[in-house]
Amino acid sequence: MGQDAEILIAGGGIGGLSAALALAHAGRRVRVLEKAAEFTEIGYGIQMGPNVHPMLERLGVARAIEPHAVYPDALVLADGITGKELTRIALRAPFLERYKYRYFVIHRRDLHGAILDACRGRDEIALEASKGVVRFDDRGDRVLVTCEDGSEYAGAALIGADGLWSPTRAAVIGDGPPRMAGHFVYRGVVPSDKIIDRSHENSMIIYIGPNLHLVQYRLRGGTVMNNVATIASYRYARGEQDCGGPDELEEMFARCDPRVRQMLDYVGKDRNWVLHDRPPVSGWTRGNVTLLGDAAHPMLQYLAQGACMAIEDAVVLAAKVAAHGTDYTRAFTAYQEERFYRTARVQITARVFGEIIHADGGARELRNHLCAQRDPDFPYEVDWLYRGITILS
Ligand SMILES: Cc1cc2nc3c(=O)[nH]c(=O)nc-3n(C[C@H](O)[C@H](O)[C@H](O)COP(=O)(O)OP(=O)(O)OC[C@H]3O[C@@H](n4cnc5c(N)ncnc54)[C@H](O)[C@@H]3O)c2cc1C
């Protein structure tokens, strides 16, 4: 198949759409097959490190995103038990000098929507909803993809951007289901004027405590507050079936400062998200098929980088495709080689950060002691990450 043959992408989340857009910029035709009935995202916030901004510029969506972004003045870490600030990353001039780009938070639908609009504006991109990919057959000269409704597509290559439970990964790597972390997340977006304690409303604040934390930041011009409460369930750790429910959420936050406990009112109790990740595994590429985003390297959210990594993946992948013509196996192998160590480091570091923020007893005391010595203008723990990547080409 020639350079004008379509590249198929399974999954139209932030990763899949970013890949479609990046490939279109590289002059390739792309078809995105999305399992859900519409292309959309869940209605909560997402944080974007400074490393992602240049990627959004390359995708041509940075200006469309900017009006929807909120720029906090600091990332504040507070002790959930005492309610007192432990340390912060100041997002002021020294941060901008060091990383060149700002840290922002945004409603997921505004981010996904801006990338989707850009995809819709490109003739090279076809978007199809209600197309859950169930299997593929890589024939060497083309990849045949079959969807749940029996429809079939032939493409020059396939990118599995089909998320945590990726069927494409099952066929490429076959390493079974992701690991359940035993962490349960409750989210809520409420009008900002409903928030009683607004002392940190210009920051992104995380209250951290023994096996729990609560994140708060404002979205949509500051009109609404995004709230995320997480517990690393004791009941799950003890092997109990009935774990992670709203009763355990309340129970685990019982030791927290009353102001933090009261913030649980801002999260919905009728739904939770059960966190999973995987240890890093290379080998995302097999023949003319590769993986991207959560399908390749699912991670816990403790560095707030899963979507940032998916967007970086997309830009690197398109650069490799541009460099290797129609040799997708070479392009995808080069992409994987360039991405593996960085994403593996984020996966592992996210687990370590989870341990640190959820520390109890002496480990909590040590953490708080070390936090007190940090320089707010030099976030050395994430310096390697926030410095971003260089795209060659
Ligand atoms: C609580 C929480 C907080 C987070 N906070 C942040 C943060 O602040 N910053 C950050 O960068 N990241 C964050 N993340 C991580 C981020 O949400 C994910 O890493 C990111 O959404 C992954 O994007 P993706 O496109 O790879 O996968 P997904 O968003 O999962 O998209 C996959 C798409 O594929 C579709 N699909 C599934 N199966 C098929 C199939 N068989 N065929 C076709 N389509 C299919 C799905 O419907 C979906 O649209 C957080 C995650 C969690 C759980």
CSV table of C-alpha atoms and ligand atoms in Angstrom, one decimal:
chain,number,residue,atom,x,y,z
A,1,MET,CA,0.0,0.0,0.0
A,2,GLY,CA,1.3,3.5,-0.8
A,3,GLN,CA,1.7,6.6,1.3
A,4,ASP,CA,-1.9,7.6,0.5
A,5,ALA,CA,-3.4,4.4,2.0
A,6,GLU,CA,-5.2,5.0,5.3
A,7,ILE,CA,-3.7,4.4,8.7
A,8,LEU,CA,-6.4,3.0,11.0
A,9,ILE,CA,-6.6,4.1,14.6
A,10,ALA,CA,-8.6,2.1,17.2
A,11,GLY,CA,-9.9,4.6,19.8
A,12,GLY,CA,-10.9,8.3,19.6
A,13,GLY,CA,-9.8,9.4,23.1
A,14,ILE,CA,-7.2,12.2,23.7
A,15,GLY,CA,-4.4,9.8,22.5
A,16,GLY,CA,-6.1,8.5,19.4
A,17,LEU,CA,-7.3,11.9,18.2
A,18,SER,CA,-3.9,13.5,18.8
A,19,ALA,CA,-2.3,10.8,16.7
A,20,ALA,CA,-4.8,11.3,13.9
A,21,LEU,CA,-4.1,15.0,13.9
A,22,ALA,CA,-0.3,14.6,14.1
A,23,LEU,CA,-0.4,12.1,11.2
A,24,ALA,CA,-2.7,14.4,9.1
A,25,HIS,CA,-0.1,17.2,9.6
A,26,ALA,CA,2.5,14.7,8.3
A,27,GLY,CA,0.3,14.3,5.2
A,28,ARG,CA,-1.2,10.9,6.0
A,29,ARG,CA,-4.8,9.8,5.6
A,30,VAL,CA,-6.3,8.4,8.8
A,31,ARG,CA,-9.5,6.7,9.9
A,32,VAL,CA,-10.4,6.7,13.6
A,33,LEU,CA,-12.6,3.8,14.8
A,34,GLU,CA,-14.2,4.7,18.1
A,35,LYS,CA,-16.2,2.1,20.1
A,36,ALA,CA,-18.5,4.6,21.9
A,37,ALA,CA,-21.6,6.0,20.2
A,38,GLU,CA,-20.0,9.5,20.1
A,39,PHE,CA,-16.6,11.1,20.4
A,40,THR,CA,-16.4,12.6,23.8
A,41,GLU,CA,-14.7,12.6,27.2
A,42,ILE,CA,-16.0,12.4,30.8
A,43,GLY,CA,-17.1,15.7,32.5
A,44,TYR,CA,-14.2,16.3,34.9
A,45,GLY,CA,-10.9,18.2,34.9
A,46,ILE,CA,-7.4,17.2,33.8
A,47,GLN,CA,-4.0,18.7,34.6
A,48,MET,CA,-1.5,19.4,31.9
A,49,GLY,CA,2.2,19.7,32.7
A,50,PRO,CA,4.5,22.2,30.8
A,51,ASN,CA,5.9,19.4,28.8
A,52,VAL,CA,2.6,19.0,26.8
A,53,HIS,CA,2.2,22.6,25.7
A,54,PRO,CA,4.8,22.4,22.8
A,55,MET,CA,3.1,19.2,21.7
A,56,LEU,CA,-0.3,21.0,21.5
A,57,GLU,CA,1.4,23.8,19.5
A,58,ARG,CA,2.7,21.2,17.0
A,59,LEU,CA,-0.8,19.8,16.7
A,60,GLY,CA,-2.0,23.3,16.0
A,61,VAL,CA,-4.5,23.3,18.9
A,62,ALA,CA,-2.8,25.3,21.6
A,63,ARG,CA,-4.6,28.6,20.6
A,64,ALA,CA,-8.0,26.9,20.6
A,65,ILE,CA,-7.3,25.4,24.0
A,66,GLU,CA,-6.0,28.5,25.6
A,67,PRO,CA,-9.4,30.2,26.3
A,68,HIS,CA,-10.6,27.1,28.2
A,69,ALA,CA,-7.4,26.7,30.3
A,70,VAL,CA,-7.1,27.8,33.9
A,71,TYR,CA,-3.5,28.7,35.0
A,72,PRO,CA,-3.1,28.0,38.8
A,73,ASP,CA,-0.5,30.1,40.7
A,74,ALA,CA,0.9,27.0,42.5
A,75,LEU,CA,0.6,23.3,43.0
A,76,VAL,CA,0.1,23.1,46.8
A,77,LEU,CA,0.6,20.0,48.9
A,78,ALA,CA,-1.1,20.0,52.2
A,79,ASP,CA,-1.4,17.5,55.0
A,80,GLY,CA,-4.9,16.1,55.1
A,81,ILE,CA,-4.8,15.4,58.8
A,82,THR,CA,-3.7,18.8,59.9
A,83,GLY,CA,-5.0,20.8,56.9
A,84,LYS,CA,-1.7,22.7,56.9
A,85,GLU,CA,0.4,23.4,53.8
A,86,LEU,CA,3.5,21.2,53.5
A,87,THR,CA,5.1,22.6,50.3
A,88,ARG,CA,4.3,23.9,46.9
A,89,ILE,CA,5.6,24.2,43.4
A,90,ALA,CA,5.3,27.9,42.5
A,91,LEU,CA,4.2,28.4,39.0
A,92,ARG,CA,5.6,31.9,38.7
A,93,ALA,CA,8.4,33.4,36.7
A,94,PRO,CA,11.2,30.9,37.6
A,95,PHE,CA,9.0,28.0,36.6
A,96,LEU,CA,8.3,29.7,33.2
A,97,GLU,CA,12.0,30.5,32.8
A,98,ARG,CA,13.0,26.9,33.5
A,99,TYR,CA,10.3,25.1,31.5
A,100,LYS,CA,9.3,27.7,28.9
A,101,TYR,CA,5.6,26.8,29.1
A,102,ARG,CA,2.9,27.1,31.8
A,103,TYR,CA,1.1,24.5,33.8
A,104,PHE,CA,-2.6,24.5,33.2
A,105,VAL,CA,-5.8,22.7,34.1
A,106,ILE,CA,-8.8,22.2,31.8
A,107,HIS,CA,-12.1,20.5,31.6
A,108,ARG,CA,-11.5,17.2,29.7
A,109,ARG,CA,-14.3,17.9,27.3
A,110,ASP,CA,-12.8,21.3,26.3
A,111,LEU,CA,-9.4,19.6,25.7
A,112,HIS,CA,-10.8,16.6,23.8
A,113,GLY,CA,-13.3,18.9,22.0
A,114,ALA,CA,-10.6,21.2,20.7
A,115,ILE,CA,-8.6,18.3,19.3
A,116,LEU,CA,-11.8,16.8,17.9
A,117,ASP,CA,-12.7,20.1,16.2
A,118,ALA,CA,-9.3,20.2,14.6
A,119,CYS,CA,-9.7,16.6,13.4
A,120,ARG,CA,-13.0,17.5,11.9
A,121,GLY,CA,-11.4,20.3,10.0
A,122,ARG,CA,-9.0,18.0,8.2
A,123,ASP,CA,-9.9,16.2,5.0
A,124,GLU,CA,-7.3,13.6,5.7
A,125,ILE,CA,-9.2,12.4,8.8
A,126,ALA,CA,-12.3,10.2,8.8
A,127,LEU,CA,-14.0,9.7,12.2
A,128,GLU,CA,-16.4,6.8,12.8
A,129,ALA,CA,-18.3,6.2,16.1
A,130,SER,CA,-19.9,2.9,17.2
A,131,LYS,CA,-17.0,1.0,15.7
A,132,GLY,CA,-15.5,-1.2,18.5
A,133,VAL,CA,-12.5,-3.0,17.1
A,134,VAL,CA,-12.5,-6.6,18.0
A,135,ARG,CA,-9.7,-8.1,16.0
A,136,PHE,CA,-7.1,-7.4,13.3
A,137,ASP,CA,-5.1,-9.4,10.8
A,138,ASP,CA,-1.7,-8.0,9.8
A,139,ARG,CA,-1.1,-9.4,6.3
A,140,GLY,CA,2.2,-7.6,5.8
A,141,ASP,CA,1.0,-5.4,2.8
A,142,ARG,CA,-2.2,-4.3,4.7
A,143,VAL,CA,-3.9,-4.6,8.1
A,144,LEU,CA,-7.5,-5.9,8.1
A,145,VAL,CA,-9.6,-4.7,11.0
A,146,THR,CA,-13.0,-6.2,12.1
A,147,CYS,CA,-15.4,-4.3,14.3
A,148,GLU,CA,-18.2,-5.4,16.6
A,149,ASP,CA,-20.9,-4.8,14.0
A,150,GLY,CA,-19.0,-7.0,11.5
A,151,SER,CA,-17.8,-4.1,9.4
A,152,GLU,CA,-14.2,-4.5,8.0
A,153,TYR,CA,-11.5,-2.0,7.1
A,154,ALA,CA,-8.2,-2.4,5.3
A,155,GLY,CA,-5.4,0.0,6.2
A,156,ALA,CA,-1.7,0.4,5.7
A,157,ALA,CA,-1.2,0.1,9.5
A,158,LEU,CA,-3.1,0.1,12.8
A,159,ILE,CA,-2.5,2.1,15.9
A,160,GLY,CA,-4.2,0.8,19.1
A,161,ALA,CA,-5.2,3.8,21.1
A,162,ASP,CA,-8.0,1.9,22.7
A,163,GLY,CA,-7.2,2.6,26.3
A,164,LEU,CA,-6.7,0.6,29.5
A,165,TRP,CA,-8.6,-2.5,28.3
A,166,SER,CA,-7.1,-2.4,24.8
A,167,PRO,CA,-8.0,-5.4,22.7
A,168,THR,CA,-5.2,-4.4,20.4
A,169,ARG,CA,-2.7,-4.7,23.2
A,170,ALA,CA,-4.1,-8.2,24.0
A,171,ALA,CA,-3.2,-9.3,20.5
A,172,VAL,CA,0.1,-7.5,20.3
A,173,ILE,CA,1.5,-8.2,23.8
A,174,GLY,CA,-1.0,-10.5,25.4
A,175,ASP,CA,0.0,-9.8,29.0
A,176,GLY,CA,-3.5,-10.3,30.4
A,177,PRO,CA,-5.6,-7.7,32.2
A,178,PRO,CA,-4.1,-4.6,33.9
A,179,ARG,CA,-3.3,-4.7,37.6
A,180,MET,CA,-6.0,-3.5,39.9
A,181,ALA,CA,-4.3,-1.1,42.4
A,182,GLY,CA,-7.0,-1.2,45.0
A,183,HIS,CA,-7.4,2.6,44.7
A,184,PHE,CA,-10.9,4.1,44.3
A,185,VAL,CA,-11.6,7.6,42.9
A,186,TYR,CA,-14.7,9.8,43.5
A,187,ARG,CA,-15.1,12.9,41.4
A,188,GLY,CA,-17.3,16.0,41.3
A,189,VAL,CA,-17.5,19.4,39.6
A,190,VAL,CA,-19.5,22.0,41.6
A,191,PRO,CA,-20.1,25.8,41.1
A,192,SER,CA,-17.1,27.6,42.8
A,193,ASP,CA,-19.4,29.7,44.9
A,194,LYS,CA,-20.6,26.5,46.6
A,195,ILE,CA,-17.1,25.9,48.0
A,196,ILE,CA,-16.9,26.9,51.7
A,197,ASP,CA,-13.1,27.0,52.1
A,198,ARG,CA,-11.9,29.1,49.1
A,199,SER,CA,-8.5,30.0,50.6
A,200,HIS,CA,-6.6,28.1,47.9
A,201,GLU,CA,-8.9,28.7,45.0
A,202,ASN,CA,-6.2,30.2,42.8
A,203,SER,CA,-4.0,27.1,43.2
A,204,MET,CA,-4.2,23.4,42.5
A,205,ILE,CA,-4.2,21.9,46.0
A,206,ILE,CA,-3.8,18.3,47.1
A,207,TYR,CA,-4.6,17.3,50.7
A,208,ILE,CA,-2.6,14.1,51.3
A,209,GLY,CA,-3.2,11.6,54.2
A,210,PRO,CA,-2.8,8.0,55.1
A,211,ASN,CA,-3.9,6.0,52.1
A,212,LEU,CA,-6.0,8.9,50.8
A,213,HIS,CA,-5.9,12.2,49.1
A,214,LEU,CA,-8.2,15.0,47.8
A,215,VAL,CA,-7.4,17.2,44.8
A,216,GLN,CA,-9.1,20.6,44.1
A,217,TYR,CA,-8.8,23.0,41.3
A,218,ARG,CA,-11.0,25.4,39.3
A,219,LEU,CA,-12.1,25.0,35.7
A,220,ARG,CA,-13.9,27.0,33.0
A,221,GLY,CA,-12.8,30.5,33.9
A,222,GLY,CA,-12.9,29.7,37.6
A,223,THR,CA,-16.7,29.2,37.6
A,224,VAL,CA,-16.6,25.6,38.7
A,225,MET,CA,-14.4,23.6,41.1
A,226,ASN,CA,-13.1,20.1,40.2
A,227,ASN,CA,-12.8,17.8,43.2
A,228,VAL,CA,-11.2,14.3,43.2
A,229,ALA,CA,-11.1,12.1,46.3
A,230,THR,CA,-9.0,8.9,46.2
A,231,ILE,CA,-8.6,6.1,48.8
A,232,ALA,CA,-6.1,3.2,48.7
A,233,SER,CA,-8.7,0.9,50.2
A,234,TYR,CA,-7.8,-0.9,53.4
A,235,ARG,CA,-10.6,-3.4,52.8
A,236,TYR,CA,-9.2,-4.2,49.3
A,237,ALA,CA,-5.8,-4.8,50.9
A,238,ARG,CA,-7.4,-7.2,53.4
A,239,GLY,CA,-9.0,-9.1,50.5
A,240,GLU,CA,-12.6,-8.1,51.3
A,241,GLN,CA,-15.1,-8.1,48.5
A,242,ASP,CA,-17.1,-5.1,49.7
A,243,CYS,CA,-14.4,-2.4,49.3
A,244,GLY,CA,-14.0,1.1,48.0
A,245,GLY,CA,-17.6,2.2,48.5
A,246,PRO,CA,-18.8,5.6,49.8
A,247,ASP,CA,-18.9,4.2,53.4
A,248,GLU,CA,-15.2,3.3,53.2
A,249,LEU,CA,-14.5,6.7,51.7
A,250,GLU,CA,-16.1,8.5,54.7
A,251,GLU,CA,-14.5,6.0,57.1
A,252,MET,CA,-10.9,6.6,55.7
A,253,PHE,CA,-11.3,10.4,55.7
A,254,ALA,CA,-12.6,10.4,59.3
A,255,ARG,CA,-9.1,11.2,60.6
A,256,CYS,CA,-8.8,14.3,58.4
A,257,ASP,CA,-9.1,17.9,59.3
A,258,PRO,CA,-12.8,18.9,59.4
A,259,ARG,CA,-12.3,21.2,56.4
A,260,VAL,CA,-11.0,18.3,54.3
A,261,ARG,CA,-13.7,16.0,55.5
A,262,GLN,CA,-16.3,18.6,54.5
A,263,MET,CA,-14.9,18.6,50.9
A,264,LEU,CA,-16.2,15.1,50.4
A,265,ASP,CA,-19.6,16.8,50.0
A,266,TYR,CA,-18.3,18.0,46.6
A,267,VAL,CA,-17.8,14.5,45.0
A,268,GLY,CA,-20.5,12.3,43.7
A,269,LYS,CA,-21.0,9.1,45.7
A,270,ASP,CA,-23.0,7.2,43.0
A,271,ARG,CA,-20.0,6.3,40.9
A,272,ASN,CA,-16.4,5.6,41.4
A,273,TRP,CA,-13.4,4.8,39.2
A,274,VAL,CA,-11.3,1.8,40.1
A,275,LEU,CA,-7.6,2.5,39.3
A,276,HIS,CA,-5.5,0.1,37.3
A,277,ASP,CA,-2.0,0.2,35.8
A,278,ARG,CA,0.7,-2.1,34.5
A,279,PRO,CA,4.4,-2.4,35.0
A,280,PRO,CA,6.3,-1.1,32.0
A,281,VAL,CA,6.5,-3.6,29.1
A,282,SER,CA,8.2,-2.8,25.8
A,283,GLY,CA,7.2,-4.6,22.6
A,284,TRP,CA,4.3,-2.3,21.7
A,285,THR,CA,5.0,-2.8,18.0
A,286,ARG,CA,4.4,-6.0,16.0
A,287,GLY,CA,4.7,-5.6,12.2
A,288,ASN,CA,2.5,-2.8,11.1
A,289,VAL,CA,0.6,-2.5,14.4
A,290,THR,CA,1.6,-0.4,17.4
A,291,LEU,CA,0.1,0.9,20.7
A,292,LEU,CA,-0.3,4.4,22.0
A,293,GLY,CA,-1.4,6.1,25.3
A,294,ASP,CA,-3.0,4.0,28.0
A,295,ALA,CA,-3.0,1.0,25.7
A,296,ALA,CA,0.8,1.1,25.7
A,297,HIS,CA,1.7,2.3,29.2
A,298,PRO,CA,-1.3,2.7,31.6
A,299,MET,CA,-0.2,4.5,34.7
A,300,LEU,CA,-1.7,5.6,38.1
A,301,GLN,CA,-2.7,9.3,38.1
A,302,TYR,CA,-0.1,10.4,40.8
A,303,LEU,CA,2.0,12.4,38.3
A,304,ALA,CA,-1.1,13.7,36.4
A,305,GLN,CA,0.6,12.7,33.1
A,306,GLY,CA,-1.3,9.8,31.4
A,307,ALA,CA,-2.9,12.1,28.8
A,308,CYS,CA,0.3,14.2,28.5
A,309,MET,CA,2.2,11.0,27.6
A,310,ALA,CA,-0.4,10.0,25.1
A,311,ILE,CA,-0.1,13.4,23.4
A,312,GLU,CA,3.7,13.2,23.4
A,313,ASP,CA,3.4,9.7,21.9
A,314,ALA,CA,1.2,11.0,19.1
A,315,VAL,CA,3.7,13.7,18.1
A,316,VAL,CA,6.7,11.3,18.2
A,317,LEU,CA,4.8,8.6,16.3
A,318,ALA,CA,3.9,11.0,13.5
A,319,ALA,CA,7.5,12.2,13.2
A,320,LYS,CA,8.7,8.6,12.8
A,321,VAL,CA,6.1,7.9,10.2
A,322,ALA,CA,7.2,11.0,8.3
A,323,ALA,CA,10.8,9.8,8.5
A,324,HIS,CA,10.2,6.3,7.3
A,325,GLY,CA,7.8,6.7,4.4
A,326,THR,CA,5.6,3.5,4.1
A,327,ASP,CA,7.9,1.3,6.2
A,328,TYR,CA,5.5,1.3,9.2
A,329,THR,CA,7.3,-1.5,11.0
A,330,ARG,CA,10.5,0.6,11.1
A,331,ALA,CA,8.6,3.8,12.0
A,332,PHE,CA,6.6,2.1,14.8
A,333,THR,CA,9.7,0.4,16.2
A,334,ALA,CA,11.6,3.7,16.2
A,335,TYR,CA,8.7,5.4,17.9
A,336,GLN,CA,8.5,2.7,20.6
A,337,GLU,CA,12.3,2.9,21.2
A,338,GLU,CA,12.1,6.7,21.6
A,339,ARG,CA,9.1,6.5,24.0
A,340,PHE,CA,9.6,3.5,26.1
A,341,TYR,CA,12.1,4.7,28.7
A,342,ARG,CA,10.3,8.0,29.3
A,343,THR,CA,6.9,6.5,29.7
A,344,ALA,CA,8.3,3.6,31.8
A,345,ARG,CA,9.8,6.1,34.1
A,346,VAL,CA,6.5,7.9,34.5
A,347,GLN,CA,4.7,4.6,35.2
A,348,ILE,CA,7.2,3.6,37.9
A,349,THR,CA,7.5,7.1,39.4
A,350,ALA,CA,3.7,7.5,39.6
A,351,ARG,CA,3.6,4.4,41.7
A,352,VAL,CA,6.3,5.7,44.0
A,353,PHE,CA,4.5,9.1,44.3
A,354,GLY,CA,1.4,7.2,45.3
A,355,GLU,CA,3.3,5.6,48.1
A,356,ILE,CA,4.7,8.9,49.2
A,357,ILE,CA,1.5,10.9,49.2
A,358,HIS,CA,-0.4,8.0,51.0
A,359,ALA,CA,2.3,7.5,53.7
A,360,ASP,CA,1.4,7.0,57.3
A,361,GLY,CA,3.3,6.8,60.6
A,362,GLY,CA,7.0,7.5,60.5
A,363,ALA,CA,7.0,7.6,56.7
A,364,ARG,CA,4.5,10.4,56.8
A,365,GLU,CA,6.7,12.3,59.4
A,366,LEU,CA,9.7,11.9,57.2
A,367,ARG,CA,7.8,13.0,54.1
A,368,ASN,CA,6.5,16.1,55.8
A,369,HIS,CA,10.0,16.9,57.2
A,370,LEU,CA,11.5,16.7,53.6
A,371,CYS,CA,8.7,18.7,52.1
A,372,ALA,CA,9.5,21.5,54.5
A,373,GLN,CA,13.0,21.8,53.0
A,374,ARG,CA,11.9,21.9,49.4
A,375,ASP,CA,12.6,25.0,47.2
A,376,PRO,CA,9.2,26.0,45.7
A,377,ASP,CA,11.0,27.3,42.7
A,378,PHE,CA,12.8,24.1,41.8
A,379,PRO,CA,10.6,21.0,41.5
A,380,TYR,CA,13.6,18.6,41.2
A,381,GLU,CA,11.4,15.5,41.5
A,382,VAL,CA,9.7,16.2,38.2
A,383,ASP,CA,12.4,18.3,36.5
A,384,TRP,CA,13.2,15.5,34.0
A,385,LEU,CA,9.6,15.2,33.1
A,386,TYR,CA,8.6,18.9,32.9
A,387,ARG,CA,11.6,19.6,30.7
A,388,GLY,CA,9.8,17.8,27.9
A,389,ILE,CA,11.1,16.1,24.8
A,390,THR,CA,12.8,17.1,21.6
A,391,ILE,CA,11.2,16.1,18.4
A,392,LEU,CA,13.9,15.5,15.7
A,393,SER,CA,12.4,16.6,12.3
B,1,LIG,C1,-8.5,9.8,38.3
B,1,LIG,C2,-7.6,10.1,37.1
B,1,LIG,C3,-7.1,11.3,37.0
B,1,LIG,C4,-6.2,11.6,35.9
B,1,LIG,N1,-5.6,12.8,35.8
B,1,LIG,C5,-4.8,13.1,34.8
B,1,LIG,C6,-4.2,14.3,34.7
B,1,LIG,O1,-4.4,15.2,35.5
B,1,LIG,N2,-3.3,14.6,33.6
B,1,LIG,C7,-3.1,13.6,32.7
B,1,LIG,O2,-2.3,13.9,31.8
B,1,LIG,N3,-3.7,12.4,32.8
B,1,LIG,C8,-4.5,12.1,33.8
B,1,LIG,N4,-5.1,10.9,33.9
B,1,LIG,C9,-4.8,9.8,32.8
B,1,LIG,C10,-5.6,10.1,31.5
B,1,LIG,O3,-7.0,10.2,31.8
B,1,LIG,C11,-5.4,8.9,30.6
B,1,LIG,O4,-4.0,8.5,30.6
B,1,LIG,C12,-5.7,9.3,29.2
B,1,LIG,O5,-7.1,9.7,29.1
B,1,LIG,C13,-5.4,8.2,28.2
B,1,LIG,O6,-5.9,8.6,26.9
B,1,LIG,P1,-6.0,7.4,25.8
B,1,LIG,O7,-6.5,8.1,24.6
B,1,LIG,O8,-4.8,6.6,25.7
B,1,LIG,O9,-7.1,6.4,26.4
B,1,LIG,P2,-8.6,6.7,26.7
B,1,LIG,O10,-8.9,8.0,27.1
B,1,LIG,O11,-9.1,5.5,27.5
B,1,LIG,O12,-9.3,6.5,25.3
B,1,LIG,C14,-9.5,5.3,24.7
B,1,LIG,C15,-10.6,5.4,23.7
B,1,LIG,O13,-10.7,4.1,23.0
B,1,LIG,C16,-12.1,3.7,22.9
B,1,LIG,N5,-12.1,2.3,22.8
B,1,LIG,C17,-12.0,1.3,23.8
B,1,LIG,N6,-12.0,0.1,23.3
B,1,LIG,C18,-12.1,0.3,21.9
B,1,LIG,C19,-12.2,-0.6,20.8
B,1,LIG,N7,-12.2,-2.0,21.0
B,1,LIG,N8,-12.3,-0.1,19.6
B,1,LIG,C20,-12.3,1.2,19.4
B,1,LIG,N9,-12.3,2.1,20.4
B,1,LIG,C21,-12.2,1.6,21.6
B,1,LIG,C22,-12.7,4.3,24.2
B,1,LIG,O14,-14.1,4.4,24.1
B,1,LIG,C23,-12.0,5.6,24.3
B,1,LIG,O15,-12.7,6.6,23.6
B,1,LIG,C24,-6.0,10.6,34.9
B,1,LIG,C25,-6.6,9.3,35.1
B,1,LIG,C26,-7.4,9.1,36.1
B,1,LIG,C27,-8.0,7.7,36.3
